[in-house]
Amino acid sequence: MKNIIEEMGDMAEKAMNQLSEYTNTSETVAPTPERNLPAVIPKDVATVVDYAPACEGSVPTLNVAAPVSGDTVPEFDATRIPYWEIPAEDEEPEYPEEQEYNPYENEDLPECNGFDISSLPDETVAKLRQNYLNDAIAKGTDISSDLSGAEDERKFLVENAPLLFVSKSADAWVSDAAMRPNPKQLWHTLWFENEVACLFADTNMGKSIYAVQIAEEIASRGRRVLYFDFELSDKQFQLRYTDPDTGELYRFSPGFIRAEFGDKPVPEDMAQMVQQIEVCALRNNCNIIILDNITWVCNRCESGDAAGELMQLLVSMKRRWDMSILCLAHTPKRAQTAVLTQNSLAGSKRIANFMDAIFAIGMDFTNLPGGRYIKQIKVRNCECLYGDNNVIRTQLVKDGEMLRMQTVGYAPEIDLLVPAGSEKESREQRIEELLVEGLPQREVARVTNSSLREVSIVAKQLRRKSAA
């Protein structure tokens, strides 16, 4: 490089000597305003100094006397640089500082400010364009102006840009779907295959009992079900399914797999938690999953944003592995005279929007001991059979070693609720039921939204009845 610069300097000095032979005056011609070059110069000199301004500091600049004859200097292209600064094919081009590289600055030929890439190999130019488009796609940059009228770039986007959607004609969707079997019922018409469903109820209404009953029924048909129990310990689970008189244990179907937390810390990140659920399901070869309950997966489920993020993760998992997922959830406190709706679900709007099916458990306030009812709130695969006018009436019973909800009939929901004006009596009845089940008074007060004094009064009345 040093030899080239010295050679160019010698050539420039020789050109100046030749130029002095053509002039009889020492008057200097004012340089043109845009270029520091004389207006007239011999052709052989112009070939030497054509790119001199772009190389200031590398070769001598000219300030010559007015020539007698000669030709006009060719117009200088300020975007060009000397050939020796053009990078080799295996080198990354160096761009001027504080200038953003835009290969689409000119419509006809991409340029990088101050660097004419017309001399570069086609492969290098194509790589520059591809890197620019990949970067724009990754950052979500609007490049519509860059692509206007550029058929090759449009073709690049069509062939190489990452695709989020699958598109085909509506007739093709229908024809392709018709080739696959229809989803089967997993639990009545409340939960179908390949659905993300939700079962919600208030505390101590029997959600977990009903979920285990559903899991056992599905497993008894030869299917594999993975039940994530985030609430009960193994001993509590065992006692629930043991005959209190004989001590006999209930024998579950082989396909019923139960999972609980191990000794490792529970991850706080929701995505990591869902990933662990996914890995556990794959290891156990289960595509039917029950989560009891989603508060353990996301303790901020009552927040709409957190609930929406959780549901997106679950729906994505379902689609990847053709899974069927049932999520158990709580309901906030509500009036006992009100019917169950999707608004009764904690974090309702975001969760309900993503769910394929929703059903709930409510309290039966008639004289039926242990009375509950099951209401169908959202359904996509069939007609809603167990809505407002036809809820499933059930009774919580201990059938030998198995604790289950036994269906006793059907009725309009309004007939099973507390009549307006008698809510106090029904609350006292509910307090009495919970005390009989053995719940501490403080827990009963929290569940029934009552004062501790009111629970204490009912407890005293209950003791008098027992003594009598």
CSV table of C-alpha atoms in Angstrom, one decimal:
chain,number,residue,atom,x,y,z
A,1,MET,CA,0.0,0.0,0.0
A,2,LYS,CA,2.9,2.4,0.9
A,3,ASN,CA,4.5,1.7,-2.5
A,4,ILE,CA,1.2,2.5,-4.3
A,5,ILE,CA,0.8,5.8,-2.5
A,6,GLU,CA,4.4,6.8,-3.2
A,7,GLU,CA,3.9,5.9,-6.9
A,8,MET,CA,0.8,8.0,-7.1
A,9,GLY,CA,2.6,10.9,-5.5
A,10,ASP,CA,5.4,10.7,-8.1
A,11,MET,CA,2.9,10.6,-10.9
A,12,ALA,CA,1.1,13.6,-9.5
A,13,GLU,CA,4.4,15.5,-9.2
A,14,LYS,CA,5.3,14.6,-12.8
A,15,ALA,CA,1.9,15.8,-13.9
A,16,MET,CA,2.4,19.2,-12.2
A,17,ASN,CA,5.7,19.6,-14.0
A,18,GLN,CA,4.1,18.9,-17.3
A,19,LEU,CA,1.4,21.3,-16.6
A,20,SER,CA,3.9,24.2,-15.9
A,21,GLU,CA,5.3,23.9,-19.4
A,22,TYR,CA,1.9,24.9,-20.9
A,23,THR,CA,1.5,28.1,-18.9
A,24,ASN,CA,3.2,31.5,-18.9
A,25,THR,CA,1.5,32.9,-15.9
A,26,SER,CA,1.7,32.3,-12.2
A,27,GLU,CA,-1.9,33.3,-11.7
A,28,THR,CA,-3.8,30.6,-9.8
A,29,VAL,CA,-7.3,29.7,-11.0
A,30,ALA,CA,-9.9,29.7,-8.3
A,31,PRO,CA,-11.1,26.2,-7.6
A,32,THR,CA,-14.7,25.2,-8.4
A,33,PRO,CA,-17.1,25.6,-5.5
A,34,GLU,CA,-17.9,21.9,-5.3
A,35,ARG,CA,-14.6,20.3,-6.0
A,36,ASN,CA,-11.0,21.3,-5.1
A,37,LEU,CA,-9.9,20.8,-8.8
A,38,PRO,CA,-8.9,23.2,-11.6
A,39,ALA,CA,-11.5,23.9,-14.3
A,40,VAL,CA,-9.2,22.8,-17.1
A,41,ILE,CA,-6.5,20.1,-17.0
A,42,PRO,CA,-4.8,17.9,-19.5
A,43,LYS,CA,-6.3,14.4,-20.0
A,44,ASP,CA,-3.2,12.6,-18.8
A,45,VAL,CA,-3.2,14.6,-15.6
A,46,ALA,CA,-6.9,14.0,-15.0
A,47,THR,CA,-6.3,10.2,-15.0
A,48,VAL,CA,-3.9,10.6,-12.1
A,49,VAL,CA,-5.9,13.0,-9.8
A,50,ASP,CA,-9.5,12.0,-10.7
A,51,TYR,CA,-10.1,10.6,-7.2
A,52,ALA,CA,-7.7,12.8,-5.3
A,53,PRO,CA,-10.2,14.7,-3.1
A,54,ALA,CA,-11.6,11.4,-1.8
A,55,CYS,CA,-8.1,10.4,-0.7
A,56,GLU,CA,-7.0,13.7,0.9
A,57,GLY,CA,-4.0,13.0,3.0
A,58,SER,CA,-3.0,10.0,0.9
A,59,VAL,CA,-1.9,11.8,-2.3
A,60,PRO,CA,-0.9,15.4,-3.0
A,61,THR,CA,-3.8,17.8,-3.8
A,62,LEU,CA,-3.4,20.2,-6.8
A,63,ASN,CA,-3.4,24.0,-6.9
A,64,VAL,CA,-2.1,24.8,-10.4
A,65,ALA,CA,-1.8,27.8,-12.6
A,66,ALA,CA,-4.3,28.3,-15.4
A,67,PRO,CA,-3.5,26.1,-18.4
A,68,VAL,CA,-3.3,27.3,-22.0
A,69,SER,CA,-5.1,24.3,-23.4
A,70,GLY,CA,-6.6,21.1,-22.3
A,71,ASP,CA,-9.9,19.4,-21.7
A,72,THR,CA,-12.5,19.8,-19.0
A,73,VAL,CA,-12.0,17.5,-16.1
A,74,PRO,CA,-14.5,14.7,-16.0
A,75,GLU,CA,-17.3,15.2,-13.4
A,76,PHE,CA,-16.2,13.9,-10.0
A,77,ASP,CA,-18.6,11.3,-8.4
A,78,ALA,CA,-18.5,12.2,-4.7
A,79,THR,CA,-20.0,8.8,-3.7
A,80,ARG,CA,-17.0,6.9,-5.0
A,81,ILE,CA,-13.8,5.9,-3.2
A,82,PRO,CA,-10.4,4.8,-4.6
A,83,TYR,CA,-10.2,1.3,-5.8
A,84,TRP,CA,-7.7,0.2,-3.1
A,85,GLU,CA,-10.2,0.8,-0.4
A,86,ILE,CA,-12.8,-1.5,-1.9
A,87,PRO,CA,-12.8,-4.6,0.4
A,88,ALA,CA,-12.0,-8.0,-0.9
A,89,GLU,CA,-14.8,-10.6,-1.2
A,90,ASP,CA,-13.9,-12.2,2.1
A,91,GLU,CA,-13.8,-8.9,4.0
A,92,GLU,CA,-16.6,-7.0,5.6
A,93,PRO,CA,-16.9,-3.5,4.1
A,94,GLU,CA,-16.0,-0.6,6.4
A,95,TYR,CA,-18.6,2.2,6.3
A,96,PRO,CA,-18.1,5.8,7.2
A,97,GLU,CA,-18.8,6.6,10.9
A,98,GLU,CA,-22.0,8.3,11.9
A,99,GLN,CA,-23.7,7.3,8.7
A,100,GLU,CA,-26.4,4.6,8.6
A,101,TYR,CA,-26.0,2.0,5.9
A,102,ASN,CA,-28.9,1.8,3.5
A,103,PRO,CA,-28.4,-0.5,0.5
A,104,TYR,CA,-31.6,0.8,-1.1
A,105,GLU,CA,-30.7,4.5,-1.1
A,106,ASN,CA,-30.9,4.6,-4.9
A,107,GLU,CA,-33.7,2.9,-6.8
A,108,ASP,CA,-31.5,1.5,-9.5
A,109,LEU,CA,-28.4,0.5,-7.6
A,110,PRO,CA,-28.0,-0.1,-3.8
A,111,GLU,CA,-25.2,2.0,-2.4
A,112,CYS,CA,-23.6,2.3,1.0
A,113,ASN,CA,-22.9,5.9,1.6
A,114,GLY,CA,-19.5,6.8,0.0
A,115,PHE,CA,-19.1,3.3,-1.3
A,116,ASP,CA,-20.0,2.2,-4.8
A,117,ILE,CA,-20.8,-1.5,-4.7
A,118,SER,CA,-21.2,-1.9,-8.5
A,119,SER,CA,-17.7,-3.3,-8.5
A,120,LEU,CA,-18.5,-5.9,-5.9
A,121,PRO,CA,-19.4,-9.5,-6.8
A,122,ASP,CA,-23.1,-10.3,-7.2
A,123,GLU,CA,-22.9,-12.7,-4.3
A,124,THR,CA,-21.7,-10.0,-2.0
A,125,VAL,CA,-24.4,-7.6,-3.1
A,126,ALA,CA,-27.1,-10.3,-2.7
A,127,LYS,CA,-25.8,-11.0,0.8
A,128,LEU,CA,-26.0,-7.3,1.8
A,129,ARG,CA,-29.6,-7.1,0.6
A,130,GLN,CA,-30.5,-10.3,2.4
A,131,ASN,CA,-29.0,-9.2,5.6
A,132,TYR,CA,-30.9,-5.9,5.4
A,133,LEU,CA,-34.2,-7.6,4.8
A,134,ASN,CA,-33.6,-10.2,7.5
A,135,ASP,CA,-32.8,-7.4,10.0
A,136,ALA,CA,-35.9,-5.5,9.0
A,137,ILE,CA,-38.1,-8.5,9.4
A,138,ALA,CA,-36.7,-9.4,12.8
A,139,LYS,CA,-37.1,-5.8,14.1
A,140,GLY,CA,-40.5,-5.3,12.5
A,141,THR,CA,-39.2,-2.3,10.5
A,142,ASP,CA,-41.5,-0.9,7.9
A,143,ILE,CA,-39.7,-1.5,4.6
A,144,SER,CA,-42.6,-1.0,2.2
A,145,SER,CA,-40.9,2.0,0.7
A,146,ASP,CA,-37.8,0.0,0.0
A,147,LEU,CA,-39.8,-2.8,-1.6
A,148,SER,CA,-41.9,-0.6,-3.9
A,149,GLY,CA,-41.6,-1.9,-7.4
A,150,ALA,CA,-38.8,-4.3,-6.4
A,151,GLU,CA,-40.0,-7.7,-7.6
A,152,ASP,CA,-36.8,-9.5,-6.4
A,153,GLU,CA,-37.3,-8.3,-2.8
A,154,ARG,CA,-40.9,-9.2,-2.8
A,155,LYS,CA,-39.9,-12.7,-4.0
A,156,PHE,CA,-37.4,-12.9,-1.2
A,157,LEU,CA,-40.0,-12.1,1.4
A,158,VAL,CA,-42.4,-14.6,0.0
A,159,GLU,CA,-39.8,-17.4,-0.1
A,160,ASN,CA,-37.7,-16.7,3.0
A,161,ALA,CA,-39.6,-14.6,5.5
A,162,PRO,CA,-40.7,-16.7,8.6
A,163,LEU,CA,-44.4,-17.6,8.4
A,164,LEU,CA,-46.7,-17.5,11.4
A,165,PHE,CA,-49.9,-18.4,9.6
A,166,VAL,CA,-51.1,-21.3,7.5
A,167,SER,CA,-53.4,-20.2,4.7
A,168,LYS,CA,-55.5,-22.1,2.2
A,169,SER,CA,-59.0,-21.9,0.8
A,170,ALA,CA,-62.0,-22.4,3.0
A,171,ASP,CA,-63.0,-25.4,0.9
A,172,ALA,CA,-59.6,-27.0,1.4
A,173,TRP,CA,-59.8,-26.4,5.2
A,174,VAL,CA,-63.2,-28.2,5.3
A,175,SER,CA,-62.1,-31.0,3.1
A,176,ASP,CA,-58.9,-31.6,5.1
A,177,ALA,CA,-60.7,-31.5,8.4
A,178,ALA,CA,-63.3,-33.9,7.2
A,179,MET,CA,-60.6,-36.5,6.7
A,180,ARG,CA,-59.9,-36.5,10.5
A,181,PRO,CA,-62.2,-38.1,13.0
A,182,ASN,CA,-64.5,-36.0,15.0
A,183,PRO,CA,-63.4,-35.2,18.6
A,184,LYS,CA,-64.8,-37.6,21.2
A,185,GLN,CA,-66.5,-36.7,24.4
A,186,LEU,CA,-64.2,-37.0,27.4
A,187,TRP,CA,-66.8,-36.1,30.0
A,188,HIS,CA,-70.5,-35.9,28.8
A,189,THR,CA,-70.7,-32.9,26.5
A,190,LEU,CA,-68.8,-30.7,29.0
A,191,TRP,CA,-65.3,-31.6,27.8
A,192,PHE,CA,-64.2,-32.9,24.4
A,193,GLU,CA,-60.8,-34.1,23.0
A,194,ASN,CA,-58.3,-31.5,22.0
A,195,GLU,CA,-60.0,-28.8,24.1
A,196,VAL,CA,-58.7,-26.5,26.8
A,197,ALA,CA,-61.6,-26.5,29.3
A,198,CYS,CA,-62.2,-24.9,32.7
A,199,LEU,CA,-64.0,-26.1,35.7
A,200,PHE,CA,-64.5,-23.5,38.4
A,201,ALA,CA,-66.3,-23.2,41.7
A,202,ASP,CA,-66.0,-21.6,45.2
A,203,THR,CA,-63.8,-23.1,47.9
A,204,ASN,CA,-65.0,-26.4,49.4
A,205,MET,CA,-67.5,-27.0,46.7
A,206,GLY,CA,-65.9,-30.2,45.5
A,207,LYS,CA,-63.9,-29.2,42.4
A,208,SER,CA,-61.0,-31.6,43.2
A,209,ILE,CA,-63.4,-34.4,44.0
A,210,TYR,CA,-65.2,-33.9,40.7
A,211,ALA,CA,-61.9,-33.6,38.8
A,212,VAL,CA,-60.6,-36.9,40.2
A,213,GLN,CA,-63.9,-38.5,39.3
A,214,ILE,CA,-63.6,-37.3,35.7
A,215,ALA,CA,-60.0,-38.5,35.5
A,216,GLU,CA,-60.8,-41.9,36.9
A,217,GLU,CA,-63.8,-42.3,34.5
A,218,ILE,CA,-61.6,-41.5,31.5
A,219,ALA,CA,-58.8,-43.8,32.6
A,220,SER,CA,-61.2,-46.6,33.1
A,221,ARG,CA,-61.8,-46.6,29.3
A,222,GLY,CA,-58.1,-47.4,28.7
A,223,ARG,CA,-56.9,-43.8,28.3
A,224,ARG,CA,-54.0,-42.2,30.1
A,225,VAL,CA,-54.7,-39.2,32.2
A,226,LEU,CA,-52.2,-37.0,34.1
A,227,TYR,CA,-53.6,-35.3,37.1
A,228,PHE,CA,-51.5,-32.5,38.6
A,229,ASP,CA,-52.5,-32.2,42.3
A,230,PHE,CA,-51.1,-28.9,43.5
A,231,GLU,CA,-53.2,-28.8,46.7
A,232,LEU,CA,-53.4,-32.1,48.5
A,233,SER,CA,-50.5,-34.1,50.0
A,234,ASP,CA,-50.3,-37.8,49.2
A,235,LYS,CA,-51.7,-38.6,52.7
A,236,GLN,CA,-54.6,-36.3,52.3
A,237,PHE,CA,-55.3,-37.9,48.9
A,238,GLN,CA,-55.1,-41.4,50.4
A,239,LEU,CA,-57.5,-40.6,53.2
A,240,ARG,CA,-60.0,-39.1,50.8
A,241,TYR,CA,-60.2,-42.5,48.9
A,242,THR,CA,-60.1,-44.9,51.9
A,243,ASP,CA,-63.2,-46.6,53.4
A,244,PRO,CA,-63.4,-45.1,56.9
A,245,ASP,CA,-65.1,-48.3,58.3
A,246,THR,CA,-62.9,-51.0,56.7
A,247,GLY,CA,-59.8,-49.1,55.9
A,248,GLU,CA,-59.9,-50.5,52.3
A,249,LEU,CA,-58.2,-48.4,49.7
A,250,TYR,CA,-59.8,-47.5,46.4
A,251,ARG,CA,-58.0,-49.1,43.4
A,252,PHE,CA,-57.7,-46.5,40.6
A,253,SER,CA,-57.3,-47.5,37.0
A,254,PRO,CA,-53.7,-48.0,35.8
A,255,GLY,CA,-54.0,-45.1,33.3
A,256,PHE,CA,-54.6,-42.6,36.1
A,257,ILE,CA,-51.3,-40.8,36.8
A,258,ARG,CA,-51.1,-38.4,39.6
A,259,ALA,CA,-48.3,-35.7,39.9
A,260,GLU,CA,-47.4,-33.4,42.8
A,261,PHE,CA,-44.5,-31.1,43.6
A,262,GLY,CA,-41.2,-32.7,44.4
A,263,ASP,CA,-38.4,-31.4,46.6
A,264,LYS,CA,-37.1,-28.8,44.1
A,265,PRO,CA,-38.1,-25.2,44.4
A,266,VAL,CA,-41.2,-24.2,42.5
A,267,PRO,CA,-40.3,-21.9,39.6
A,268,GLU,CA,-41.7,-18.5,39.8
A,269,ASP,CA,-41.6,-17.9,36.0
A,270,MET,CA,-45.0,-19.0,34.5
A,271,ALA,CA,-43.4,-20.1,31.2
A,272,GLN,CA,-41.0,-22.4,33.1
A,273,MET,CA,-43.9,-23.9,35.1
A,274,VAL,CA,-45.9,-24.7,31.9
A,275,GLN,CA,-42.7,-26.2,30.4
A,276,GLN,CA,-42.4,-28.5,33.4
A,277,ILE,CA,-46.0,-29.6,32.9
A,278,GLU,CA,-45.3,-30.3,29.3
A,279,VAL,CA,-42.2,-32.3,30.0
A,280,CYS,CA,-44.0,-34.4,32.7
A,281,ALA,CA,-46.9,-35.1,30.3
A,282,LEU,CA,-44.6,-36.3,27.5
A,283,ARG,CA,-42.5,-38.5,29.9
A,284,ASN,CA,-45.7,-40.2,31.0
A,285,ASN,CA,-47.1,-40.5,27.5
A,286,CYS,CA,-50.2,-38.6,28.5
A,287,ASN,CA,-52.1,-36.2,26.2
A,288,ILE,CA,-55.0,-35.7,28.7
A,289,ILE,CA,-54.1,-33.3,31.5
A,290,ILE,CA,-56.0,-32.0,34.5
A,291,LEU,CA,-54.5,-29.0,36.4
A,292,ASP,CA,-55.7,-28.6,40.0
A,293,ASN,CA,-55.6,-25.7,40.1
A,294,ILE,CA,-54.2,-22.9,37.8
A,295,THR,CA,-53.6,-20.6,40.7
A,296,TRP,CA,-50.5,-22.6,41.4
A,297,VAL,CA,-49.3,-22.2,37.8
A,298,CYS,CA,-50.0,-18.5,37.9
A,299,ASN,CA,-50.7,-16.9,41.3
A,300,ARG,CA,-51.7,-13.7,39.5
A,301,CYS,CA,-54.6,-15.3,37.5
A,302,GLU,CA,-57.0,-12.7,38.7
A,303,SER,CA,-55.0,-10.2,36.8
A,304,GLY,CA,-56.2,-10.1,33.2
A,305,ASP,CA,-52.7,-9.8,31.6
A,306,ALA,CA,-51.3,-12.8,33.6
A,307,ALA,CA,-54.3,-14.9,32.9
A,308,GLY,CA,-54.1,-14.2,29.2
A,309,GLU,CA,-50.4,-15.1,29.1
A,310,LEU,CA,-51.1,-18.4,30.9
A,311,MET,CA,-53.9,-19.3,28.5
A,312,GLN,CA,-51.7,-18.6,25.5
A,313,LEU,CA,-49.0,-20.9,26.8
A,314,LEU,CA,-51.6,-23.7,27.5
A,315,VAL,CA,-53.2,-23.3,24.1
A,316,SER,CA,-49.8,-23.4,22.4
A,317,MET,CA,-49.0,-26.6,24.3
A,318,LYS,CA,-52.3,-28.1,23.3
A,319,ARG,CA,-51.7,-27.4,19.6
A,320,ARG,CA,-48.2,-28.8,19.6
A,321,TRP,CA,-49.1,-32.2,21.1
A,322,ASP,CA,-52.9,-32.5,20.4
A,323,MET,CA,-53.5,-32.4,24.1
A,324,SER,CA,-56.8,-32.1,26.0
A,325,ILE,CA,-56.4,-29.9,29.1
A,326,LEU,CA,-58.9,-29.3,32.0
A,327,CYS,CA,-58.0,-26.3,34.3
A,328,LEU,CA,-59.6,-26.0,37.7
A,329,ALA,CA,-60.1,-22.4,39.0
A,330,HIS,CA,-61.6,-20.5,41.8
A,331,THR,CA,-64.5,-18.0,41.7
A,332,PRO,CA,-64.6,-14.8,43.6
A,333,LYS,CA,-67.2,-14.2,46.3
A,334,ARG,CA,-70.7,-13.8,44.7
A,335,ALA,CA,-74.2,-13.4,45.9
A,336,GLN,CA,-75.9,-16.8,46.6
A,337,THR,CA,-79.0,-15.6,44.8
A,338,ALA,CA,-77.0,-15.0,41.5
A,339,VAL,CA,-76.7,-17.5,38.7
A,340,LEU,CA,-73.3,-18.8,37.5
A,341,THR,CA,-71.9,-17.1,34.4
A,342,GLN,CA,-68.4,-16.8,32.9
A,343,ASN,CA,-68.1,-13.5,34.8
A,344,SER,CA,-68.1,-15.6,38.0
A,345,LEU,CA,-64.7,-16.9,37.1
A,346,ALA,CA,-61.6,-15.2,38.6
A,347,GLY,CA,-59.7,-13.4,35.8
A,348,SER,CA,-62.8,-14.2,33.8
A,349,LYS,CA,-62.5,-12.2,30.6
A,350,ARG,CA,-59.0,-13.3,29.5
A,351,ILE,CA,-59.4,-16.9,30.7
A,352,ALA,CA,-62.9,-17.3,29.2
A,353,ASN,CA,-61.9,-16.0,25.8
A,354,PHE,CA,-59.2,-18.7,25.3
A,355,MET,CA,-61.2,-21.6,26.7
A,356,ASP,CA,-63.0,-24.0,24.4
A,357,ALA,CA,-65.4,-25.1,27.2
A,358,ILE,CA,-66.4,-23.9,30.6
A,359,PHE,CA,-68.5,-25.5,33.3
A,360,ALA,CA,-69.0,-24.8,37.0
A,361,ILE,CA,-70.2,-26.2,40.3
A,362,GLY,CA,-72.8,-24.4,42.3
A,363,MET,CA,-74.5,-25.0,45.7
A,364,ASP,CA,-77.9,-26.6,45.7
A,365,PHE,CA,-79.8,-24.8,48.4
A,366,THR,CA,-82.8,-27.1,48.5
A,367,ASN,CA,-83.1,-29.8,51.2
A,368,LEU,CA,-80.8,-32.2,49.4
A,369,PRO,CA,-77.9,-33.1,51.7
A,370,GLY,CA,-74.5,-32.4,50.1
A,371,GLY,CA,-76.4,-30.9,47.2
A,372,ARG,CA,-74.5,-29.4,44.2
A,373,TYR,CA,-75.3,-28.7,40.6
A,374,ILE,CA,-73.2,-28.7,37.5
A,375,LYS,CA,-73.8,-25.9,34.9
A,376,GLN,CA,-72.5,-25.8,31.3
A,377,ILE,CA,-71.4,-22.2,30.5
A,378,LYS,CA,-69.4,-22.3,27.3
A,379,VAL,CA,-69.3,-25.0,24.6
A,380,ARG,CA,-68.0,-25.1,21.0
A,381,ASN,CA,-68.4,-28.7,19.8
A,382,CYS,CA,-72.1,-29.2,20.4
A,383,GLU,CA,-75.3,-27.7,21.7
A,384,CYS,CA,-75.3,-26.4,25.2
A,385,LEU,CA,-77.4,-29.1,27.0
A,386,TYR,CA,-76.9,-28.2,30.7
A,387,GLY,CA,-77.5,-24.4,30.7
A,388,ASP,CA,-79.7,-22.2,32.8
A,389,ASN,CA,-82.9,-24.3,32.4
A,390,ASN,CA,-81.3,-27.8,32.7
A,391,VAL,CA,-78.4,-28.0,35.2
A,392,ILE,CA,-77.2,-31.3,36.5
A,393,ARG,CA,-78.2,-31.9,40.1
A,394,THR,CA,-75.7,-33.9,42.0
A,395,GLN,CA,-75.1,-35.1,45.6
A,396,LEU,CA,-71.7,-35.5,47.3
A,397,VAL,CA,-71.5,-39.1,48.6
A,398,LYS,CA,-68.9,-41.5,49.9
A,399,ASP,CA,-69.5,-44.7,47.9
A,400,GLY,CA,-67.3,-47.2,49.8
A,401,GLU,CA,-63.8,-46.0,49.3
A,402,MET,CA,-64.7,-43.5,46.5
A,403,LEU,CA,-65.8,-40.0,47.1
A,404,ARG,CA,-67.9,-38.8,44.2
A,405,MET,CA,-70.7,-36.6,42.9
A,406,GLN,CA,-73.7,-38.7,42.1
A,407,THR,CA,-76.2,-37.4,39.6
A,408,VAL,CA,-79.7,-37.2,41.0
A,409,GLY,CA,-81.6,-35.3,38.3
A,410,TYR,CA,-81.9,-32.1,36.3
A,411,ALA,CA,-83.5,-28.7,37.2
A,412,PRO,CA,-83.6,-25.0,36.3
A,413,GLU,CA,-80.7,-23.3,38.1
A,414,ILE,CA,-83.0,-20.6,39.6
A,415,ASP,CA,-84.9,-23.3,41.5
A,416,LEU,CA,-81.7,-24.3,43.3
A,417,LEU,CA,-80.6,-20.9,44.4
A,418,VAL,CA,-81.3,-18.9,47.6
A,419,PRO,CA,-84.6,-17.0,47.2
A,420,ALA,CA,-84.2,-13.3,47.5
A,421,GLY,CA,-84.6,-12.2,51.1
A,422,SER,CA,-83.5,-15.5,52.7
A,423,GLU,CA,-79.8,-15.3,52.1
A,424,LYS,CA,-79.0,-15.1,55.8
A,425,GLU,CA,-80.7,-18.5,56.4
A,426,SER,CA,-78.9,-20.1,53.5
A,427,ARG,CA,-75.5,-18.8,54.8
A,428,GLU,CA,-76.2,-20.2,58.2
A,429,GLN,CA,-77.0,-23.5,56.6
A,430,ARG,CA,-73.7,-23.4,54.7
A,431,ILE,CA,-71.8,-22.5,57.9
A,432,GLU,CA,-73.4,-25.5,59.6
A,433,GLU,CA,-72.4,-27.9,56.7
A,434,LEU,CA,-68.8,-26.7,56.8
A,435,LEU,CA,-68.6,-27.0,60.6
A,436,VAL,CA,-69.9,-30.6,60.3
A,437,GLU,CA,-67.2,-31.3,57.8
A,438,GLY,CA,-64.6,-30.3,60.4
A,439,LEU,CA,-63.4,-27.0,59.0
A,440,PRO,CA,-62.0,-24.5,61.6
A,441,GLN,CA,-64.3,-21.6,62.4
A,442,ARG,CA,-61.9,-19.0,60.9
A,443,GLU,CA,-61.8,-20.9,57.6
A,444,VAL,CA,-65.6,-21.2,57.6
A,445,ALA,CA,-65.9,-17.5,58.2
A,446,ARG,CA,-63.6,-16.8,55.2
A,447,VAL,CA,-65.4,-19.3,52.9
A,448,THR,CA,-68.9,-18.1,53.7
A,449,ASN,CA,-67.9,-14.4,53.8
A,450,SER,CA,-69.3,-14.2,57.4
A,451,SER,CA,-68.1,-12.7,60.6
A,452,LEU,CA,-66.3,-14.9,63.1
A,453,ARG,CA,-69.0,-14.0,65.7
A,454,GLU,CA,-71.8,-15.3,63.3
A,455,VAL,CA,-69.9,-18.6,62.8
A,456,SER,CA,-69.4,-18.9,66.6
A,457,ILE,CA,-73.2,-18.6,67.2
A,458,VAL,CA,-74.0,-21.3,64.6
A,459,ALA,CA,-71.3,-23.5,66.2
A,460,LYS,CA,-73.0,-23.1,69.6
A,461,GLN,CA,-76.4,-24.0,68.1
A,462,LEU,CA,-74.9,-27.0,66.4
A,463,ARG,CA,-73.4,-28.2,69.8
A,464,ARG,CA,-76.9,-27.8,71.5
A,465,LYS,CA,-78.5,-29.9,68.7
A,466,SER,CA,-75.9,-32.6,69.1
A,467,ALA,CA,-76.3,-32.6,72.9
A,468,ALA,CA,-80.1,-33.0,72.6
